Coordinates of C-alpha atoms in Angstrom, one line a residue:
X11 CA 0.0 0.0 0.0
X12 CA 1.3 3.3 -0.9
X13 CA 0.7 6.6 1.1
X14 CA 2.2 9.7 0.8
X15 CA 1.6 11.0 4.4
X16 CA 4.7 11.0 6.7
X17 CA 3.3 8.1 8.5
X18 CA 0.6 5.1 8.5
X19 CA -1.9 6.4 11.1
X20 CA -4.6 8.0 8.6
X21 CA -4.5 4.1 6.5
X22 CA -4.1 2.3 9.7
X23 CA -7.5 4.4 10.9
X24 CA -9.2 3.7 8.3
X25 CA -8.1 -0.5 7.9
X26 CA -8.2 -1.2 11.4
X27 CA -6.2 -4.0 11.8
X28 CA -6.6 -6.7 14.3
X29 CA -3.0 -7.0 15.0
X30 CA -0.3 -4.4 13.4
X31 CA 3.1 -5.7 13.1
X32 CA 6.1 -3.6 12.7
X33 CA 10.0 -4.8 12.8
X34 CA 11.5 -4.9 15.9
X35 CA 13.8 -1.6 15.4
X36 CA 10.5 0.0 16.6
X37 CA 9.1 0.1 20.1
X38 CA 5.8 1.9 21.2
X39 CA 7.7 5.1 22.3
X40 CA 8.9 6.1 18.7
X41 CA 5.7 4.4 16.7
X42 CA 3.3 6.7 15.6
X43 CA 0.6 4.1 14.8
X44 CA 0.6 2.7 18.0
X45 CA -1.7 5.0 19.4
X46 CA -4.1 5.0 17.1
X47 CA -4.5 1.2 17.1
X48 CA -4.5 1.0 20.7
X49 CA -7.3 3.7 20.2
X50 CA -9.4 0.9 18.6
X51 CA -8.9 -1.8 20.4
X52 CA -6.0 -3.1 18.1
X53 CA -3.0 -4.8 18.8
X54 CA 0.5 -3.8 17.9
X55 CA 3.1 -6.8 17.9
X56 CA 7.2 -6.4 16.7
X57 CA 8.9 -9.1 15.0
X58 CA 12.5 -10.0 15.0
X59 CA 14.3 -8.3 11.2
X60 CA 16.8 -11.0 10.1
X61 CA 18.1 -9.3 7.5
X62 CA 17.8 -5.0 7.8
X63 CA 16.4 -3.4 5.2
X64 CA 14.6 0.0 4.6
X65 CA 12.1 0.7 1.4
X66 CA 14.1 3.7 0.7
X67 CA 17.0 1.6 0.4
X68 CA 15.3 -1.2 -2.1
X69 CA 14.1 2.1 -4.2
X70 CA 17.6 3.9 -4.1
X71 CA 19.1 0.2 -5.4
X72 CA 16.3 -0.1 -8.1
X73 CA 16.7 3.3 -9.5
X74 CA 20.6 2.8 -9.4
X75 CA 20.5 -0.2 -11.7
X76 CA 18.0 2.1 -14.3
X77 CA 20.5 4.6 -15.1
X78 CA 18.8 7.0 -17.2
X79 CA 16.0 5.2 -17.7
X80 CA 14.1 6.3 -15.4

């Protein structure tokens, strides 16, 4: 799902997800979401990352191997 807001909590409003997982380099403290599916009734749950990666990172390598093609 693509947004183009800063963070998930507009999407995550409107879905309402039973359970909304995020990797564990996040922690309630510093997850903007986690309010707002608390405020529902939701649950937020972190997973272990075995190999880090960031979607910026995947688009930076994908536009790197298009050259000018983009």
């Amino acid at each position: 799902v693509i947004f183009h807001e800063k963070t998930a909590s507009e999407l995550v409003a409107a879905l309402q997800p039973d359970v909304y997982v995020k990797g564990g380099d996040y922690n309630l403290a510093i997850l903007p979401e986690a309010a707002v599916v608390q405020a529902y009734g939701g649950r937020v749950e972190f997973v272990q990352i075995e190999v880090p990666s960031s979607t910026s990172a995947i688009v930076e390598r994908i536009l790197a191997g298009r050259g000018d093609r983009v």
